[in-house]
PDB file of C-alpha atoms in Angstrom:
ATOM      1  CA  UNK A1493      -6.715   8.574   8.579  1.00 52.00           C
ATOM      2  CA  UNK A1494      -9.739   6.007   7.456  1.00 59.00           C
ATOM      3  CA  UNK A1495      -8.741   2.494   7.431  1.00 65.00           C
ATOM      4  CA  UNK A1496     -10.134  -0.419   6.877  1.00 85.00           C
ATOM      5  CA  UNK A1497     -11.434  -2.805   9.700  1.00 91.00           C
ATOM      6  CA  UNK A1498      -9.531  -6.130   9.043  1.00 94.00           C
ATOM      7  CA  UNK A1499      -9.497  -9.420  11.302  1.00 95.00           C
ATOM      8  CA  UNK A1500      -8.223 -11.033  12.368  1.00 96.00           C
ATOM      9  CA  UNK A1501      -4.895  -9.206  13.378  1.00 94.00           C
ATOM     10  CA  UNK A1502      -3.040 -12.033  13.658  1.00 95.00           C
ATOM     11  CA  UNK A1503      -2.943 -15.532  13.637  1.00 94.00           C
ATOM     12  CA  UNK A1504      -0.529 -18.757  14.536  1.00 94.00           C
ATOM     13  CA  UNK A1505      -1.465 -21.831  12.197  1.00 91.00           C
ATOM     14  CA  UNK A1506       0.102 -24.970  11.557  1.00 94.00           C
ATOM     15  CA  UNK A1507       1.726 -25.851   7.888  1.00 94.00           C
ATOM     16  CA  UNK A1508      -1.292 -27.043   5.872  1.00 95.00           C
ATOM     17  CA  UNK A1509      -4.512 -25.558   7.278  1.00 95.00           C
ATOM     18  CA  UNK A1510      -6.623 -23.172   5.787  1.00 96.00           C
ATOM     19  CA  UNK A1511      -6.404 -19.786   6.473  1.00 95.00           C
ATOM     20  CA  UNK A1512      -9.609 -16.936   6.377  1.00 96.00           C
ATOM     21  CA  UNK A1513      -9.375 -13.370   6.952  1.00 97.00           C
ATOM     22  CA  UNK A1514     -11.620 -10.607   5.826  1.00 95.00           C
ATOM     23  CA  UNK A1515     -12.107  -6.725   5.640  1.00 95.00           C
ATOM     24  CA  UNK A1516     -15.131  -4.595   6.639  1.00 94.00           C
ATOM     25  CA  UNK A1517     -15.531  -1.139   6.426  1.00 90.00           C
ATOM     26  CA  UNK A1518     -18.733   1.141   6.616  1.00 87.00           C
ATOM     27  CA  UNK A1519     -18.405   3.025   3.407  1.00 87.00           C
ATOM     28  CA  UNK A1520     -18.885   1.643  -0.371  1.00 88.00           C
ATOM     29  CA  UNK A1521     -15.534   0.526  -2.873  1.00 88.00           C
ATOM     30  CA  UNK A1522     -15.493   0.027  -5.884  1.00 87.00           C
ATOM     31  CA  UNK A1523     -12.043  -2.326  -5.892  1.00 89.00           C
ATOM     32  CA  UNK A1524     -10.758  -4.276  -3.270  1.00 91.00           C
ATOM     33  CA  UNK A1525      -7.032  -5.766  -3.603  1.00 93.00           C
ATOM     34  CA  UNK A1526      -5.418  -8.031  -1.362  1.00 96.00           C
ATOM     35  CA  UNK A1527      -1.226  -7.630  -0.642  1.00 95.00           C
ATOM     36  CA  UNK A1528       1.134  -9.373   0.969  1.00 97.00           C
ATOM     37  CA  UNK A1529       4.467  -7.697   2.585  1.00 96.00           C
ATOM     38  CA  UNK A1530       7.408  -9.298   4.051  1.00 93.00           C
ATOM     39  CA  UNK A1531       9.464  -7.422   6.260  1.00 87.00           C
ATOM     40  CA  UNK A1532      11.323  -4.536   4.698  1.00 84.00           C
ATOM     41  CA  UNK A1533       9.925  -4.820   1.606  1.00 91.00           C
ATOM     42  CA  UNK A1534       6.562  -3.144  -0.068  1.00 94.00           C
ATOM     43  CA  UNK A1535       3.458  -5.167  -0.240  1.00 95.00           C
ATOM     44  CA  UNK A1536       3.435  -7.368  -3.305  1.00 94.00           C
ATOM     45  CA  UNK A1537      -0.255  -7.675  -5.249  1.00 92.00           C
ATOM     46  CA  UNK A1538      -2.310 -11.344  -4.899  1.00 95.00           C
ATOM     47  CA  UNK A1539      -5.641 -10.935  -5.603  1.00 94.00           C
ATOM     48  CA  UNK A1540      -7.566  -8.133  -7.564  1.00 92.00           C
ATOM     49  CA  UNK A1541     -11.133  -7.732  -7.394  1.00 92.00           C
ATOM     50  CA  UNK A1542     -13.362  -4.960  -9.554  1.00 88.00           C
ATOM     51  CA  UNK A1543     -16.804  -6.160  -9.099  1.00 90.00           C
ATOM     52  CA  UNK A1544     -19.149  -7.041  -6.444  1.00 91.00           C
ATOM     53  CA  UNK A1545     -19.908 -10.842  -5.926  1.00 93.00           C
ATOM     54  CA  UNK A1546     -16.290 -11.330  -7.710  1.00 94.00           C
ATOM     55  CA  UNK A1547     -14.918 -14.256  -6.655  1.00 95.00           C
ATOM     56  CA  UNK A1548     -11.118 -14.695  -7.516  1.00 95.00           C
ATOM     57  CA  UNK A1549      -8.546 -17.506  -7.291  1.00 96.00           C
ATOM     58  CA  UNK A1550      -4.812 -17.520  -7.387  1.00 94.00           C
ATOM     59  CA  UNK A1551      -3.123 -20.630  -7.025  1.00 96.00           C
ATOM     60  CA  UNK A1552      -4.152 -21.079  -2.835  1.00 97.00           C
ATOM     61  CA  UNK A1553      -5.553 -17.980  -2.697  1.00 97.00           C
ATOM     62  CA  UNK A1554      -9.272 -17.099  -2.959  1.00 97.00           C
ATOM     63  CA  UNK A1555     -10.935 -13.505  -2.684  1.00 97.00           C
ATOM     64  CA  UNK A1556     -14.064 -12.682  -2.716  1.00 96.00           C
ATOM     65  CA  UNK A1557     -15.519  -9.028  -3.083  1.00 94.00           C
ATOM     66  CA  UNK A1558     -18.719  -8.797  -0.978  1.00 93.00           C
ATOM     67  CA  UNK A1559     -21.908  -8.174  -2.772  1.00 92.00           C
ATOM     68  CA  UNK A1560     -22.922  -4.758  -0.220  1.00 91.00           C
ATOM     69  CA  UNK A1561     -19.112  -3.390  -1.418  1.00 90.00           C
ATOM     70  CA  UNK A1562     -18.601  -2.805   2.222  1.00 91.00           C
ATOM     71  CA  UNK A1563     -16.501  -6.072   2.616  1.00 93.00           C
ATOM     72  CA  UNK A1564     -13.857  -8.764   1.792  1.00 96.00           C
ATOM     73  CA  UNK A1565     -12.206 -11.936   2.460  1.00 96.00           C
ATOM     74  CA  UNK A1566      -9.389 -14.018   1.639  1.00 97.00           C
ATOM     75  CA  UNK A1567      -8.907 -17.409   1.494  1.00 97.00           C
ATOM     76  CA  UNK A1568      -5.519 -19.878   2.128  1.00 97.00           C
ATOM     77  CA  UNK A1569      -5.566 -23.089   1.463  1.00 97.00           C
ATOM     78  CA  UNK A1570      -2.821 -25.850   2.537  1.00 96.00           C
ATOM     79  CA  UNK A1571      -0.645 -23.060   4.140  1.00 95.00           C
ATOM     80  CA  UNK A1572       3.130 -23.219   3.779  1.00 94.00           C
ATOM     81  CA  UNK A1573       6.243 -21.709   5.663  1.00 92.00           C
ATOM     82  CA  UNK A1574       6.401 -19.184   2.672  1.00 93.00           C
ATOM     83  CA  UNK A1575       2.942 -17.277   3.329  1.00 95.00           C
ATOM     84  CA  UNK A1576       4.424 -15.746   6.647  1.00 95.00           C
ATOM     85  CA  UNK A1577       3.820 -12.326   6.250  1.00 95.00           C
ATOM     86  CA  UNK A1578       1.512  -9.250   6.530  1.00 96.00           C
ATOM     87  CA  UNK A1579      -1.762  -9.554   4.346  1.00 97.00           C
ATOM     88  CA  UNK A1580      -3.285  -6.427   3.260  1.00 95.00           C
ATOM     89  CA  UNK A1581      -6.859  -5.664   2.024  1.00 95.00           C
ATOM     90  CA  UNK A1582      -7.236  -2.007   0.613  1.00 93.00           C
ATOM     91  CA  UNK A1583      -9.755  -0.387  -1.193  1.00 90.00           C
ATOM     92  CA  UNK A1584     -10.704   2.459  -3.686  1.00 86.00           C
ATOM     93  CA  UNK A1585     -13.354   4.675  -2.232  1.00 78.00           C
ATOM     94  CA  UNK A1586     -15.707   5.969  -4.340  1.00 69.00           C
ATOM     95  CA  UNK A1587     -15.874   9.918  -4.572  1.00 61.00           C
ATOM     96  CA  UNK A1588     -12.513  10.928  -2.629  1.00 60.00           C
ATOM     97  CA  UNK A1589      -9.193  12.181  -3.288  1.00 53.00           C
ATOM     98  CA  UNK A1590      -7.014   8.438  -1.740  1.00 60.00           C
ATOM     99  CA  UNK A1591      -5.562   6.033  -4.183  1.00 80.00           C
ATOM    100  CA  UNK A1592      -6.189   3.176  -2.016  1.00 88.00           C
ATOM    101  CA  UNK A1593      -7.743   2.706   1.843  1.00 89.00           C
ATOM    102  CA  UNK A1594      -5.484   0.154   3.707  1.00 92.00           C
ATOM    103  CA  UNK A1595      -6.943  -2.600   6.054  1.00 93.00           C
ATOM    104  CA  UNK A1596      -4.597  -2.767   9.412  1.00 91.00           C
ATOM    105  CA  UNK A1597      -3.298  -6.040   8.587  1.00 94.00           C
ATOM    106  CA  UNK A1598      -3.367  -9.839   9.505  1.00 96.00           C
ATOM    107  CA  UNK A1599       0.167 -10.990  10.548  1.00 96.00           C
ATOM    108  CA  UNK A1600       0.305 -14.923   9.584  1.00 96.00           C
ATOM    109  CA  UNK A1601       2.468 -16.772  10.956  1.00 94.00           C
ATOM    110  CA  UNK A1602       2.974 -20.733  10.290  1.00 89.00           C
ATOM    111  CA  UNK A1603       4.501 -23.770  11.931  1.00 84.00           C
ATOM    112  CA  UNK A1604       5.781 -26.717  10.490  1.00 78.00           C
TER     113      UNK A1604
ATOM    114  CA  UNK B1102      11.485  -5.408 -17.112  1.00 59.00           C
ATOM    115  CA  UNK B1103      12.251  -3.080 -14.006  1.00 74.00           C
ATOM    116  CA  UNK B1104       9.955  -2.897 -11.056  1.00 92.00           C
ATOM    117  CA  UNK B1105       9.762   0.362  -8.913  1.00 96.00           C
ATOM    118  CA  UNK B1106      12.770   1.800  -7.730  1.00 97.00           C
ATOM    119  CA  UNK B1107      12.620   3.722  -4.408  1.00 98.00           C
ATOM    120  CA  UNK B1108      16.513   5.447  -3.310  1.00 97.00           C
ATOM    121  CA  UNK B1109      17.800   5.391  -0.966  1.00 97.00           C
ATOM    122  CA  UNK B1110      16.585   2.237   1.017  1.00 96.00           C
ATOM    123  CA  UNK B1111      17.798   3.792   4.327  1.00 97.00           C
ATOM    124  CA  UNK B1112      17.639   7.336   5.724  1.00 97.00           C
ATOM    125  CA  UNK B1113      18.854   8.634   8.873  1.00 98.00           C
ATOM    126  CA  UNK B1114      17.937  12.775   9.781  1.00 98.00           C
ATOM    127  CA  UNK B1115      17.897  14.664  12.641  1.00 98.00           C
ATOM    128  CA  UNK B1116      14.654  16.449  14.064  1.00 98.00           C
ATOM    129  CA  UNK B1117      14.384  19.692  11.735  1.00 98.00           C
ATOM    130  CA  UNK B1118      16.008  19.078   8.598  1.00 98.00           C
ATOM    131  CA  UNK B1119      14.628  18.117   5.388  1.00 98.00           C
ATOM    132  CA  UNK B1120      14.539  15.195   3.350  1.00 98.00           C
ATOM    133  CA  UNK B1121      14.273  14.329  -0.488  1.00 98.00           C
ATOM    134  CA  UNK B1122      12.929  10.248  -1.339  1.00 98.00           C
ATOM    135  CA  UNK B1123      13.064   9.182  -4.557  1.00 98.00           C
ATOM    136  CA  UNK B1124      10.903   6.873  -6.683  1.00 98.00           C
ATOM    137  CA  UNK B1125      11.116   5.459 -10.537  1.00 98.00           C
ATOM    138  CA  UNK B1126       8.185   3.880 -12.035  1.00 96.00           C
ATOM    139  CA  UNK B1127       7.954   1.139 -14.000  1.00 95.00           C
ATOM    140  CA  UNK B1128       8.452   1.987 -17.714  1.00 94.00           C
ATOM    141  CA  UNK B1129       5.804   2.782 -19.440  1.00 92.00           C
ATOM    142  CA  UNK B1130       4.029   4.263 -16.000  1.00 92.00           C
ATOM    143  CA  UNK B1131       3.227   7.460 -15.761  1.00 92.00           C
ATOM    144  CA  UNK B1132       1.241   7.537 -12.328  1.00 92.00           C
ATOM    145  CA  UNK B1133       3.107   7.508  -9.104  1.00 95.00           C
ATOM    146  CA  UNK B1134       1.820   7.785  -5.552  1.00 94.00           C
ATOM    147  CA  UNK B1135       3.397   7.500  -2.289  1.00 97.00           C
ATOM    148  CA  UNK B1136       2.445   6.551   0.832  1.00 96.00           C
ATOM    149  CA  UNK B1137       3.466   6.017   4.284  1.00 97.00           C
ATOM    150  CA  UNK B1138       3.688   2.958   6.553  1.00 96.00           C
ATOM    151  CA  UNK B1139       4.024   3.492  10.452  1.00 94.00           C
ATOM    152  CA  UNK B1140       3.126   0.886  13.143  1.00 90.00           C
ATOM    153  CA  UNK B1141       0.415   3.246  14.646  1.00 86.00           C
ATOM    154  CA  UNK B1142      -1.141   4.376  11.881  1.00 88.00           C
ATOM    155  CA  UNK B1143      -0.603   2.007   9.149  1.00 90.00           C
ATOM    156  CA  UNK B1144      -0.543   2.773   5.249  1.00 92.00           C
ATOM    157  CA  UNK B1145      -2.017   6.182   4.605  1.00 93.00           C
ATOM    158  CA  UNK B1146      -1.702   7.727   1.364  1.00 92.00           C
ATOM    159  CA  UNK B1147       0.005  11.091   0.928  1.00 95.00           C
ATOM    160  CA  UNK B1148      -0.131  12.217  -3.153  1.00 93.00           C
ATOM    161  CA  UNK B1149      -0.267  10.989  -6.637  1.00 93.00           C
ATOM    162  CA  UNK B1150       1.157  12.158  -9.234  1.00 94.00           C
ATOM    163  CA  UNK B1151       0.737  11.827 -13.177  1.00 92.00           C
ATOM    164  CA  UNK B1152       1.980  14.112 -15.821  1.00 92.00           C
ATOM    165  CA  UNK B1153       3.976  16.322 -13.429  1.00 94.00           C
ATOM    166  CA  UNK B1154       1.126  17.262 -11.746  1.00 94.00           C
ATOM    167  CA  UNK B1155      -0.734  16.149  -8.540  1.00 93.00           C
ATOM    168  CA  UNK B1156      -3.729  14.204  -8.875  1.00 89.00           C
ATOM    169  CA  UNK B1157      -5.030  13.433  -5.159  1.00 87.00           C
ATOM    170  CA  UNK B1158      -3.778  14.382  -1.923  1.00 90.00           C
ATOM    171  CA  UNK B1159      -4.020  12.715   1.412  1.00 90.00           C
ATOM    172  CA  UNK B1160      -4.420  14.540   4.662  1.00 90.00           C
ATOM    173  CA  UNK B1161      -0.807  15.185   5.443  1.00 95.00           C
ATOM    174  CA  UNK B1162       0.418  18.698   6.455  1.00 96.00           C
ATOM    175  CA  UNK B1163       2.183  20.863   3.827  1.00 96.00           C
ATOM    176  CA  UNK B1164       5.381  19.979   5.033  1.00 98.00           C
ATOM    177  CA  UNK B1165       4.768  16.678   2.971  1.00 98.00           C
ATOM    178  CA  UNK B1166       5.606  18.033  -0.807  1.00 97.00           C
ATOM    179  CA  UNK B1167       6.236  15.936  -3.743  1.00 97.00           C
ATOM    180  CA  UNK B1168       6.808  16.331  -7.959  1.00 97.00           C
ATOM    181  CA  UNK B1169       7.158  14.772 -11.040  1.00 98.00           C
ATOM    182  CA  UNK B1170       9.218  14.724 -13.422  1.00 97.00           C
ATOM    183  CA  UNK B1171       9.032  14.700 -17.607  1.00 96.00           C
ATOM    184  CA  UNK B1172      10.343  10.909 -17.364  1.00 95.00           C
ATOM    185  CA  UNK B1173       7.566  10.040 -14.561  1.00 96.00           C
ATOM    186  CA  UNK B1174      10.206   9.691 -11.695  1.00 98.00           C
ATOM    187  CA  UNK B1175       8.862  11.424  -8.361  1.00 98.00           C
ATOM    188  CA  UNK B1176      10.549  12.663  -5.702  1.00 98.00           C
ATOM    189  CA  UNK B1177       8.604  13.221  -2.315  1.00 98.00           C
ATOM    190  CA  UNK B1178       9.986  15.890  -0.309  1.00 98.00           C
ATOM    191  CA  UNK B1179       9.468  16.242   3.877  1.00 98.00           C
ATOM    192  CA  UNK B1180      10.977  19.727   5.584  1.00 96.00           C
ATOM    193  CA  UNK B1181      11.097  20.582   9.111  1.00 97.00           C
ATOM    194  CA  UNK B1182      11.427  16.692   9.854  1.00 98.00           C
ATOM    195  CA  UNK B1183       9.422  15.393  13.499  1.00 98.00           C
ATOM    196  CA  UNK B1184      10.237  12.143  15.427  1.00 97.00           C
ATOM    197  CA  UNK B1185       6.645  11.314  14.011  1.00 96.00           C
ATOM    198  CA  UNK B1186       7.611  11.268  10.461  1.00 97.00           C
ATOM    199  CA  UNK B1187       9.866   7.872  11.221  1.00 98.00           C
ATOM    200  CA  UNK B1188       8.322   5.890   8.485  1.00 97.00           C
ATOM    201  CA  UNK B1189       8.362   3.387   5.820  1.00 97.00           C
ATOM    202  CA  UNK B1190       8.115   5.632   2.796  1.00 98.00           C
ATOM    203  CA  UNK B1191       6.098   3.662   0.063  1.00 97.00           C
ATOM    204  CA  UNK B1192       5.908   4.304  -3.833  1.00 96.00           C
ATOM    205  CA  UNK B1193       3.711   2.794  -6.089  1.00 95.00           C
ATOM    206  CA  UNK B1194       3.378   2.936 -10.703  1.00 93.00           C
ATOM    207  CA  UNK B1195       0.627   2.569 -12.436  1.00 89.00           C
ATOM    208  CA  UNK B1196      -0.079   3.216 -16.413  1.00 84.00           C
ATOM    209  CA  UNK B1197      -2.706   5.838 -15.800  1.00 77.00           C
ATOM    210  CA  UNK B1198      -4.337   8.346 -12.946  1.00 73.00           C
ATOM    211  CA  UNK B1199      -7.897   6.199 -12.764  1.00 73.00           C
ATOM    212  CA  UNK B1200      -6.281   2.886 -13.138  1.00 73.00           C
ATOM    213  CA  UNK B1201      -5.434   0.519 -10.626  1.00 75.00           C
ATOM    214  CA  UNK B1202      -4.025  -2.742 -13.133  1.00 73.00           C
ATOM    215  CA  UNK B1203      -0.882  -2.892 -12.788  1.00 76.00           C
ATOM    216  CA  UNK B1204      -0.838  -0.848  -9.515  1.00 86.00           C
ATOM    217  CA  UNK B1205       2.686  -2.150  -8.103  1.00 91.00           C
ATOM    218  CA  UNK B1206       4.624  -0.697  -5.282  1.00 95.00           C
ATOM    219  CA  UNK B1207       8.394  -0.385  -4.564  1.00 96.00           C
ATOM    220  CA  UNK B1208      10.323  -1.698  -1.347  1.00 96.00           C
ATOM    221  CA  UNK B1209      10.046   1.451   0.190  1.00 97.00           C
ATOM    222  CA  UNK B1210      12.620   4.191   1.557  1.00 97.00           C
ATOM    223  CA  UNK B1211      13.093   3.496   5.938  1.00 97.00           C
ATOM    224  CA  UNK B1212      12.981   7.165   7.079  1.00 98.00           C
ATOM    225  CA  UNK B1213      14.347   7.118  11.400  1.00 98.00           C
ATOM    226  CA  UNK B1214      14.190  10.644  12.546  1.00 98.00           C
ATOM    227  CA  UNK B1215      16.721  11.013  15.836  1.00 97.00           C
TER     228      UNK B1215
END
């Protein structure tokens, strides 16, 4: 099945750097949402975006929807033991029959 | 209030048999859709549904059924079960069909196939 192109796929920082990962694809959305999952458990919603050039903050975490629609990124800032986890992007495609595209992933992991 | 309920959380089968997953929305949600997580392949979607009937499919073979029920709850239904179809089993509730506010998924049924 399509998914998105995200990057990168995984990454080891220390506690309190900043954290950027983003997701590409070749075809147009028109919503990109960014999830977080810990293990076992279904992804949880951060970040919501509807339009393009949105640019969305939620307490760390900054999204930005890119202004072609093909693209994505999220933000961390001051990372903490807590956001170890899976991140997400996905997408609503204009014109087909899926709920929501899903990005491969970026596993974060953080050391104190 | 109540987030999505997937049952049960664990699921053991053997290759061939069938196998019923359960999901209850949100209240006050009436669109469900389910999707499945493997390591290989990732999150794909498989169906939505909203007023008992189904909205969007993904490309999954038919062996992948699902329905709704008058109180929104969904049910997702795999026969003639492969090794392949060892999965995370993902539902997710929102308010309407064309909406994604509010789009909030459950923790998921683990499906191992032996």
């Amino acid at each position: 099945g399509q998914q998105l192109n995200q990057s990168p796929q995984s990454m080891f920082i220390q506690e309190g750097e900043d954290v950027s990962m983003n997701c590409t694809s070749s075809s147009i959305f028109n919503t990109w949402l960014w999830y977080k999952q810990d293990p076992g458990e279904g992804p949880v919603l951060l970040i919501a975006l509807y339009k393009a050039g949105e640019l969305t903050s939620n307490g760390r975490l900054t999204a930005q929807f890119g202004i072609t629609r093909k693209d994505s990124f999220l933000n961390i800032s001051a990372s903490i033991p807590s956001d170890v986890g899976i991140y997400f992007c996905a997408g609503q495609l204009t014109g087909t029959a899926s709920k929501l595209t899903f990005g491969t992933g970026t596993r974060l992991q953080v050391t104190l | 209030k109540a987030g999505v309920t997937q049952t049960p959380r664990y699921l053991i089968k053997t290759r061939g048999q069938q196998v019923t997953l359960s999901c209850s929305p949100i209240s006050g949600h009436r669109s469900v859709s389910w999707y499945q997580q493997t390591p290989g392949q990732g999150l794909q979607f498989l169906f939505e549904y909203f007023s008992e009937t189904q909205r969007n499919k993904g490309n999954f073979p038919g062996r992948f059924s699902g329905r709704q029920f008058s109180n929104s709850r969904s049910e997702m239904n795999v026969s003639t079960l492969e090794l392949g179809d060892s999965a995370l089993y993902l539902c997710a509730s929102s308010s309407n069909w064309d909406s994604l506010v509010g789009y909030t998924f459950g923790s998921g049924t683990r499906l191992t196939v032996v």
